[in-house]
Short mmCIF file of C-alpha atoms and ligand atoms in Angstrom, two decimals:
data_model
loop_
_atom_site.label_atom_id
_atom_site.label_comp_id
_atom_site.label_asym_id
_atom_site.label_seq_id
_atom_site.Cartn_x
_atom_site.Cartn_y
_atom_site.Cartn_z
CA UNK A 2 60.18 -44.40 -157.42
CA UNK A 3 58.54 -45.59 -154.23
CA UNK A 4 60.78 -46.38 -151.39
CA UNK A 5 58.50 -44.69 -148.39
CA UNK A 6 56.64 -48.03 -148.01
CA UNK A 7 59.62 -50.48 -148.39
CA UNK A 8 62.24 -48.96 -145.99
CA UNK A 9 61.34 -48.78 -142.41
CA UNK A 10 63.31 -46.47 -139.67
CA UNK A 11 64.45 -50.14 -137.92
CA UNK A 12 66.49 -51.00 -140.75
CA UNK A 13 67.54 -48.02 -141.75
CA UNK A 14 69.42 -47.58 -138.29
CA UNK A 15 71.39 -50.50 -139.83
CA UNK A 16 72.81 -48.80 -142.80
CA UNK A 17 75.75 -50.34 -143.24
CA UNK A 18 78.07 -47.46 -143.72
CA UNK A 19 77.85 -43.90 -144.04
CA UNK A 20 80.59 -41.34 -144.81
CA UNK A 21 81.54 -37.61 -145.01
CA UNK A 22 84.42 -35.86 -146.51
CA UNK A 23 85.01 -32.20 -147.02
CA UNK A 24 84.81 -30.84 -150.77
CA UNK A 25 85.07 -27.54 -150.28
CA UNK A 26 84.29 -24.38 -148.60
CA UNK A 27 82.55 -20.71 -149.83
CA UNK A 28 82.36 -18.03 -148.31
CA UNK A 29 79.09 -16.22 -149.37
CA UNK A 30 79.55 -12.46 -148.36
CA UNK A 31 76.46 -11.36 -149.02
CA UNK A 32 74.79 -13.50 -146.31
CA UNK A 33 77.24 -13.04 -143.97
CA UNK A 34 78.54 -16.71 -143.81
CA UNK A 35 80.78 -19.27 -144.54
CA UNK A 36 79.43 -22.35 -146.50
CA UNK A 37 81.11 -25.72 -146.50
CA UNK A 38 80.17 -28.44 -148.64
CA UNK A 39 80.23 -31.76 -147.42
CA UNK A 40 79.89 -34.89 -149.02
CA UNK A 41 78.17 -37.62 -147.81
CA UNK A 42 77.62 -41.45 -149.62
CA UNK A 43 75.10 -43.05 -147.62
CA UNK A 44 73.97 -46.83 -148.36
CA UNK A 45 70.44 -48.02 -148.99
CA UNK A 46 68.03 -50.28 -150.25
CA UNK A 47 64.00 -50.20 -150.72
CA UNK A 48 63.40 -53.60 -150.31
CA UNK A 49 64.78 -56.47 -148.06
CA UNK A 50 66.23 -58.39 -151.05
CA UNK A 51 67.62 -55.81 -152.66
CA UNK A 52 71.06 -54.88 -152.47
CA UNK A 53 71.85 -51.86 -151.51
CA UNK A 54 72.77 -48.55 -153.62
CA UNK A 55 74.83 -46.11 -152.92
CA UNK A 56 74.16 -42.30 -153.03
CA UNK A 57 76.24 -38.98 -152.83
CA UNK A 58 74.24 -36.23 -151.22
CA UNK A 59 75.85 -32.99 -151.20
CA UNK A 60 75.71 -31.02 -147.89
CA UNK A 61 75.63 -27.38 -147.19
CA UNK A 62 76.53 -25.78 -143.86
CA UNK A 63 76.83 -23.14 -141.83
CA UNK A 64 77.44 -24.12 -138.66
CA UNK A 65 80.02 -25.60 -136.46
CA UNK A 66 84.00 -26.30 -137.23
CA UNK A 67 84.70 -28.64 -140.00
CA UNK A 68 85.54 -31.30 -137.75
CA UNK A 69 82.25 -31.02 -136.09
CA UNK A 70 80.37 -31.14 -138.94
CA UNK A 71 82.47 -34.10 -140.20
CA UNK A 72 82.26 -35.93 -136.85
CA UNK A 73 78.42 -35.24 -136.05
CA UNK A 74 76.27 -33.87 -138.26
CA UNK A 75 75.72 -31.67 -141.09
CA UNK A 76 73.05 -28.80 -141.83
CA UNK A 77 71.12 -28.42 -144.96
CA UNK A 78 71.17 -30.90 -147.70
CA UNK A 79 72.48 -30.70 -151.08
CA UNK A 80 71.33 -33.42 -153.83
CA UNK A 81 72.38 -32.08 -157.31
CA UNK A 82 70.82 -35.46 -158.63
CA UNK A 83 66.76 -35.65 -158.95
CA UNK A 84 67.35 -39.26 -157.61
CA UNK A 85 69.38 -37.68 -154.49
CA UNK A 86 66.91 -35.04 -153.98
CA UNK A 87 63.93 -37.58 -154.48
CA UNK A 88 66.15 -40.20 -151.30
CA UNK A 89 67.25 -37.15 -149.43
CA UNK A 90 63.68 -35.69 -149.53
CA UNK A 91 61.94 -39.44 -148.08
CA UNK A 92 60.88 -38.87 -144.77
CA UNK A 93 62.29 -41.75 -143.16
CA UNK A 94 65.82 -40.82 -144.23
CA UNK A 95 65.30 -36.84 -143.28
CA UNK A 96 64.31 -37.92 -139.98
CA UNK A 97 67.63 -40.22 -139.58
CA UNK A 98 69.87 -36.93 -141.46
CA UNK A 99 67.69 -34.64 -138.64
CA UNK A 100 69.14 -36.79 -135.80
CA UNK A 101 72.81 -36.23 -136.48
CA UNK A 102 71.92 -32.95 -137.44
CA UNK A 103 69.61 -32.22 -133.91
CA UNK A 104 72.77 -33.75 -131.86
CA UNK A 105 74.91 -30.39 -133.74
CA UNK A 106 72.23 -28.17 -132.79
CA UNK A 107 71.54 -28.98 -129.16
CA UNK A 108 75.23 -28.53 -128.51
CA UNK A 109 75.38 -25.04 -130.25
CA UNK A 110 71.64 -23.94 -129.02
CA UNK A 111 71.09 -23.36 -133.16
CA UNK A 112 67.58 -23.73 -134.25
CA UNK A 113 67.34 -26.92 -135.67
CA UNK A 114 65.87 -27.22 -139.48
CA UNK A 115 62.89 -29.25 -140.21
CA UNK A 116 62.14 -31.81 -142.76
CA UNK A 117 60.52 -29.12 -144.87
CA UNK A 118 63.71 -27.09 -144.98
CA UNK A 119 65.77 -30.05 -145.75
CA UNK A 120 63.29 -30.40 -148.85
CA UNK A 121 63.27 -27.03 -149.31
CA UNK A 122 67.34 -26.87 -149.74
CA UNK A 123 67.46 -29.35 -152.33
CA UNK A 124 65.39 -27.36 -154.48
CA UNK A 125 67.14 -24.72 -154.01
CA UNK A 126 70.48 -26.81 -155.23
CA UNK A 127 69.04 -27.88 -157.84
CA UNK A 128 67.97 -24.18 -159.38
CA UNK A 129 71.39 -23.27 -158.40
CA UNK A 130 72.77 -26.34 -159.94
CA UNK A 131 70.64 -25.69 -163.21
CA UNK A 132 71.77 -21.97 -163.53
CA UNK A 133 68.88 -20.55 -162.76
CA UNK A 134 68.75 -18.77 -158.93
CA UNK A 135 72.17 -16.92 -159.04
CA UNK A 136 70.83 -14.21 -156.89
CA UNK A 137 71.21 -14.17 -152.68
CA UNK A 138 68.08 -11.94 -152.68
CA UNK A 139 66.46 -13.78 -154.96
CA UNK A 140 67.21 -16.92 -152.84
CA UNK A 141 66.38 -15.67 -149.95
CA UNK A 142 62.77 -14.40 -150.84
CA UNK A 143 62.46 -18.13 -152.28
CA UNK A 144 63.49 -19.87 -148.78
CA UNK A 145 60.78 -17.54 -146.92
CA UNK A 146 58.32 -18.77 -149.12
CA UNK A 147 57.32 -21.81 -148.53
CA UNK A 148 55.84 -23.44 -151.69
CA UNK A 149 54.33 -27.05 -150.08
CA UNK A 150 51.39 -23.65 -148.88
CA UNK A 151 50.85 -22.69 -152.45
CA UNK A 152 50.04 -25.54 -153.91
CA UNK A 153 46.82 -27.96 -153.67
CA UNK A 154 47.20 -30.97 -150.89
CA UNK A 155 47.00 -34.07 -152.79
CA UNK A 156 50.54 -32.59 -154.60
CA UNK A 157 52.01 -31.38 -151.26
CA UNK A 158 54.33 -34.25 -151.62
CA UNK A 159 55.80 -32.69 -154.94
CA UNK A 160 56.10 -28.79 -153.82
CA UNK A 161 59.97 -28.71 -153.26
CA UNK A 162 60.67 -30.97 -157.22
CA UNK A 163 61.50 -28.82 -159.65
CA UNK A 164 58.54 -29.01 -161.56
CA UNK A 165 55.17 -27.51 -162.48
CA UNK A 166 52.32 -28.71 -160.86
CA UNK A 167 47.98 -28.50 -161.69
CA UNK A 168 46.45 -26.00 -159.60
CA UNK A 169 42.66 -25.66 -160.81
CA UNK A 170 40.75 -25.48 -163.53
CA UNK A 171 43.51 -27.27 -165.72
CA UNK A 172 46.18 -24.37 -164.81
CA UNK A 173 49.73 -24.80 -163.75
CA UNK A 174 51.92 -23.33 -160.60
CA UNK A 175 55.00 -22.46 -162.55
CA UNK A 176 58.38 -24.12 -162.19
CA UNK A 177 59.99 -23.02 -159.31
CA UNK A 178 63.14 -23.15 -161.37
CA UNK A 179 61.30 -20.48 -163.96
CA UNK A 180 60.26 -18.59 -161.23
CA UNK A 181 63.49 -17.99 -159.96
CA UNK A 182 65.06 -17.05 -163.70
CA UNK A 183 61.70 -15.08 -163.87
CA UNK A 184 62.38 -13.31 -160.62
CA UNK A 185 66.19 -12.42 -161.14
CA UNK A 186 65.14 -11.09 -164.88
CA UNK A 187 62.49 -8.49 -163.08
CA UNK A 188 65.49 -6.81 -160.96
CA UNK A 189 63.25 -5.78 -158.54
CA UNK A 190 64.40 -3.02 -156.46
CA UNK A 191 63.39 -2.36 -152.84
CA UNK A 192 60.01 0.21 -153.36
CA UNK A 193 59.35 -0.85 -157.15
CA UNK A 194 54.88 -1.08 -157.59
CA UNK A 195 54.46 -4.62 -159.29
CA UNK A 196 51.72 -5.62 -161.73
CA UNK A 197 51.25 -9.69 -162.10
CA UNK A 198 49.72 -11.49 -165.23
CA UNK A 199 48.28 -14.46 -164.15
CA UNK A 200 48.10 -14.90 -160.42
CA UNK A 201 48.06 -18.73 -160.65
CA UNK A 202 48.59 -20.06 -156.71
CA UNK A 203 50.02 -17.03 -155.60
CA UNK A 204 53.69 -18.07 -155.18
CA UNK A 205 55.14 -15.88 -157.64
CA UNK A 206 53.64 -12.84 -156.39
CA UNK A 207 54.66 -13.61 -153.18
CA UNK A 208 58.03 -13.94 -153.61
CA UNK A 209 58.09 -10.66 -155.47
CA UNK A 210 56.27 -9.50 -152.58
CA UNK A 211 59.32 -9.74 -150.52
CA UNK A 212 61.39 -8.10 -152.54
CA UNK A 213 59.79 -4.90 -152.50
CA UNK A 214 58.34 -2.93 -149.88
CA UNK A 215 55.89 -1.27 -152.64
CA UNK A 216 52.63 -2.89 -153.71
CA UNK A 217 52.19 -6.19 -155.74
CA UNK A 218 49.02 -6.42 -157.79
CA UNK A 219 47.98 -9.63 -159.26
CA UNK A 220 45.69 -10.13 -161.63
CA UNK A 221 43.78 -13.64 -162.69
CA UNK A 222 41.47 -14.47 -165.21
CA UNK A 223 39.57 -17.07 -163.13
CA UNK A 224 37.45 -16.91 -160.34
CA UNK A 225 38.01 -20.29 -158.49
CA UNK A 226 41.91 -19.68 -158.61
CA UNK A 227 41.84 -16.06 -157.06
CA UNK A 228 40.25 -17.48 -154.25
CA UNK A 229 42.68 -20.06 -154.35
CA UNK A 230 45.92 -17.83 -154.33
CA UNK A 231 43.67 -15.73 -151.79
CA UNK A 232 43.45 -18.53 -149.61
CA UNK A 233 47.15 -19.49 -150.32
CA UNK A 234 48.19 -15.79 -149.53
CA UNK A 235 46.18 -15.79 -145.97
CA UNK A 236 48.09 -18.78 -144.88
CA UNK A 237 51.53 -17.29 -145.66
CA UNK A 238 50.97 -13.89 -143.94
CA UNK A 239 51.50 -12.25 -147.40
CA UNK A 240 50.97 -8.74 -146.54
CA UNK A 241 51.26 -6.30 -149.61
CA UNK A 242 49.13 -8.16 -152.65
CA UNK A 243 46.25 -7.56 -153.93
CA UNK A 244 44.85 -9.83 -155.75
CA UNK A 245 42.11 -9.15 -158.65
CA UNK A 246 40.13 -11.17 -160.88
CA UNK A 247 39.88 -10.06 -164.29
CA UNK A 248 41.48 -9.69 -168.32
CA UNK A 249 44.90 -9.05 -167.12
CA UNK A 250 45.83 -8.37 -170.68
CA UNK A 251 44.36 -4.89 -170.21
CA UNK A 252 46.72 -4.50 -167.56
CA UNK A 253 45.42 -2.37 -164.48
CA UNK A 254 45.02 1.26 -165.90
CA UNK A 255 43.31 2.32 -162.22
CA UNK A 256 46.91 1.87 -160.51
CA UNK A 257 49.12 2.63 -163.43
CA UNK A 258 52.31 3.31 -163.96
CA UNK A 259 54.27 0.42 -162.64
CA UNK A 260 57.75 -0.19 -162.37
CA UNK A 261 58.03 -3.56 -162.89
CA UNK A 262 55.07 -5.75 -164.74
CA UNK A 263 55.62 -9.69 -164.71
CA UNK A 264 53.51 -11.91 -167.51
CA UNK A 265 53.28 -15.56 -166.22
CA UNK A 266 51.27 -16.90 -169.33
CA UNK A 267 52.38 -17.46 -172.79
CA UNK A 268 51.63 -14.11 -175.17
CA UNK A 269 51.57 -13.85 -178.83
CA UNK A 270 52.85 -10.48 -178.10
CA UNK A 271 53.17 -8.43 -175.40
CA UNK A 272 49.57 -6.76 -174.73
CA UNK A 273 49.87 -2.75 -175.42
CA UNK A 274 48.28 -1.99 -172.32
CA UNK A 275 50.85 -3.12 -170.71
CA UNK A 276 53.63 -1.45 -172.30
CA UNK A 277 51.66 1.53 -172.09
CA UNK A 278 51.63 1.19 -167.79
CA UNK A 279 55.02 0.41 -167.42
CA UNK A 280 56.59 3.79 -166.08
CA UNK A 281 59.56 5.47 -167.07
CA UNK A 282 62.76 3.58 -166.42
CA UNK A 283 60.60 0.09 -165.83
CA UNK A 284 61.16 -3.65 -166.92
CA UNK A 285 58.35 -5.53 -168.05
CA UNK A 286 59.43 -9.19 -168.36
CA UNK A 287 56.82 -11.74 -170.22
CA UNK A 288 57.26 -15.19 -172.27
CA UNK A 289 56.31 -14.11 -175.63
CA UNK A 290 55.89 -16.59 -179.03
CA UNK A 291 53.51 -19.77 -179.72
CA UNK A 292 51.34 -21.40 -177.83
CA UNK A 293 53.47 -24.41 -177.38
CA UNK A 294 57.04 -22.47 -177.06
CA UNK A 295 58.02 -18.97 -175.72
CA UNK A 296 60.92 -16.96 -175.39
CA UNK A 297 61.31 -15.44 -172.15
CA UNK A 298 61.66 -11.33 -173.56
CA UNK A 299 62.96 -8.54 -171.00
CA UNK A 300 61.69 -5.31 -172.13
CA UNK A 301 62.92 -1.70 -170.44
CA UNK A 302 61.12 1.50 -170.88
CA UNK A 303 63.67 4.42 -171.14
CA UNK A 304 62.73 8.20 -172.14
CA UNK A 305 59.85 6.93 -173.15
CA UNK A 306 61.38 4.26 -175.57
CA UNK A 307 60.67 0.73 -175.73
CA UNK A 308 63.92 -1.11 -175.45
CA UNK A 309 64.27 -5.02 -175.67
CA UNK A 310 67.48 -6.03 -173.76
CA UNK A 311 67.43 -9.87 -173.18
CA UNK A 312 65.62 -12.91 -174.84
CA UNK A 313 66.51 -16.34 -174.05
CA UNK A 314 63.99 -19.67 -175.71
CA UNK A 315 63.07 -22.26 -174.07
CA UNK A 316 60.19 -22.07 -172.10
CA UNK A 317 55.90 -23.12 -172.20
CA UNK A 318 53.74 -21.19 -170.77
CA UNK A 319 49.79 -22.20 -170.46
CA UNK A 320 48.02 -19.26 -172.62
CA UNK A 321 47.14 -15.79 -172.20
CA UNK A 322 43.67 -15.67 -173.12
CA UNK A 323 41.65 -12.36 -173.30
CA UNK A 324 41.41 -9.37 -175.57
CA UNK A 325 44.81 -8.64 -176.31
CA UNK A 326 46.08 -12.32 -175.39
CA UNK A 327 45.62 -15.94 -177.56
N1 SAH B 421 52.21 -17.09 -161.56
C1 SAH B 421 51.49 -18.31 -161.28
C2 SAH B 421 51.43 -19.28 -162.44
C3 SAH B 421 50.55 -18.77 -163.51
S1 SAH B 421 49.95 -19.94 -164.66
C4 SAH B 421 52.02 -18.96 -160.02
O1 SAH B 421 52.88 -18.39 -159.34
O2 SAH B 421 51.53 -20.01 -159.65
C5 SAH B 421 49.06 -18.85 -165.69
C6 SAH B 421 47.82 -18.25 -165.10
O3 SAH B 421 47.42 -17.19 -165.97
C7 SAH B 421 46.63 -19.21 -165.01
O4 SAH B 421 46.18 -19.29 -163.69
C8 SAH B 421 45.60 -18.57 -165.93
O5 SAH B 421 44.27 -18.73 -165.48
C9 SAH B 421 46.02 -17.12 -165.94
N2 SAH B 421 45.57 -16.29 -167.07
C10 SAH B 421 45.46 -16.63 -168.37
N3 SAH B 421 45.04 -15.57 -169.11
C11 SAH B 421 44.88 -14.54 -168.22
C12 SAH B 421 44.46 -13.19 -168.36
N4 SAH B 421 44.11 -12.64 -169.53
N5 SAH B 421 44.41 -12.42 -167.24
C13 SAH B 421 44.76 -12.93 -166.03
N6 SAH B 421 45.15 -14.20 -165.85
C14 SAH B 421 45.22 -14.99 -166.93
#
């Protein structure tokens, strides 16, 4: 869909109508706030002669009384629709949904979001939507890292869609939807030592990175992508990875045990070298099956013991490839 070069700001300050109601309101405990959920159907069209389409765009907020937010503005968008995350996440309209929103803020003296937060919330709907972020901590290492930095410029456009994207060297950046599942599965707990399989861009370990204040070590198998998740890592401050190129299937015996170890390729099995570095009371979480179809496999080390406790299908990987790998 391309409506960025058919709708311009003039006449989109003549939308014909826009309007809010209140669905509903949540109060999430953990982050300390009260959520209301707005809905808003706002009319448009992407070309002069068409007519114009109507869309509901869910809206999250956390600031202001109801009536403000239903008389001037709204915070944080919510599009549980590709389509409504695809209109919501158009410039043009983000800069007309920032206006109302700026008006809120300069009365309350809130910092005011930017377009890449606005993109960044619908993505986060969406996983929510989809079942797959559940967890506030989870979310919240998500929303401080920003994935438009991790991934290459000519798809900057594409970094807040739910979907995986090339990096180099005909890899993948996961889907940010699998990296959330991915995440929650790991239970990472506040000074856990990480080991990464397949370092990619750099946005996985990164988010794991601020869930822990232990180290995250990364491992990738080639060269030109660990100095691009190096690069990617320098321009989001990320403080606590370190990021090494080689056969991650041999795992990284040199800083053994580790409490959690994540696999972001697709094994046949899960390497022995890896089980053999998790330590004592660890979880080891890796997509394990065929080339073309894995089942995401959450393994726990206890007493020594090897102890599968979830599996769930459903998910492609690009390959594993080294010694004990495809
Ligand atoms: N976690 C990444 C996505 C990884 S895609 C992210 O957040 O973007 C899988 C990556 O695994 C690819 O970059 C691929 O080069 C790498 N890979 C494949 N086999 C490997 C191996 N044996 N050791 C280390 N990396 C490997």
């Amino acid at each position: 869909m391309q409506i960025l070069d058919v709708i311009d700001k003039s006449r989109l300050d003549r939308i014909p109508d826009k309007s809010v109601r209140l669905l509903s309101s949540a109060n999430y405990h953990e982050l300390g706030y009260t959520v209301f959920h707005v809905e808003l159907r706002l009319y448009y069209k992407r070309t002069q002669n068409e007519p114009y389409s109507i869309i509901t765009i869910f809206v999250e907020t956390n600031h202001g009384t109801i009536e403000q937010i239903l008389n001037e503005g709204y915070l944080g968008l919510h599009a549980l629709e590709e389509e409504a995350a695809y209109i919501t996440s158009h410039l043009v309209i983000s800069e007309l949904i920032m206006n109302s929103i700026k008006r809120l803020d300069d009365e309350r003296r809130t910092p005011m979001l930017n377009v890449i937060e606005l993109k960044q919330q619908n993505l986060i709907n969406i996983m929510k939507a989809k079942g797959f972020l559940k967890e506030w901590k989870v979310e919240r290492a998500i929303r401080i890292t920003p994935r438009h930095i991790f991934v290459p410029t000519e798809y900057i456009e594409h970094a807040y869609e739910d979907r995986p994207l090339p990096t180099k060297s005909l890899q993948t950046i996961s889907q940010p939807s699998v990296v959330a599942k991915m995440t929650q599965l790991l239970d990472v707990q506040e000074n856990n030592k990480i080991l990464e399989i397949g370092c990619g861009s750099g946005w996985q370990s990164a988010i794991l990175s601020k869930l822990t204040t232990g180290k995250v070590f990364s491992i990738e198998r080639i060269p030109e992508i660990v100095e691009f998740a190096k690069k990617n890592h320098r321009t989001a401050y990320i403080q606590n990875v370190e990021i090494l190129q080689g056969d991650g299937t041999l795992g990284l015996p040199v800083s053994a045990p580790f409490d959690r170890i994540i696999v972001t390729a697709a094994c046949k099995t899960v390497p022995e070298p890896l089980l053999a570095q998790l330590n004592d009371g660890g979880i080891l979480v890796a997509p394990v099956g065929e080339i073309f179809s894995q089942d995401m496999v959450v393994i726990q080390k206890l007493g020594g013991k090897f102890k599968e406790i979830k599996r769930e299908s459903g998910f492609i990987f690009a390959p594993l490839i080294g010694k004990f790998g495809f």
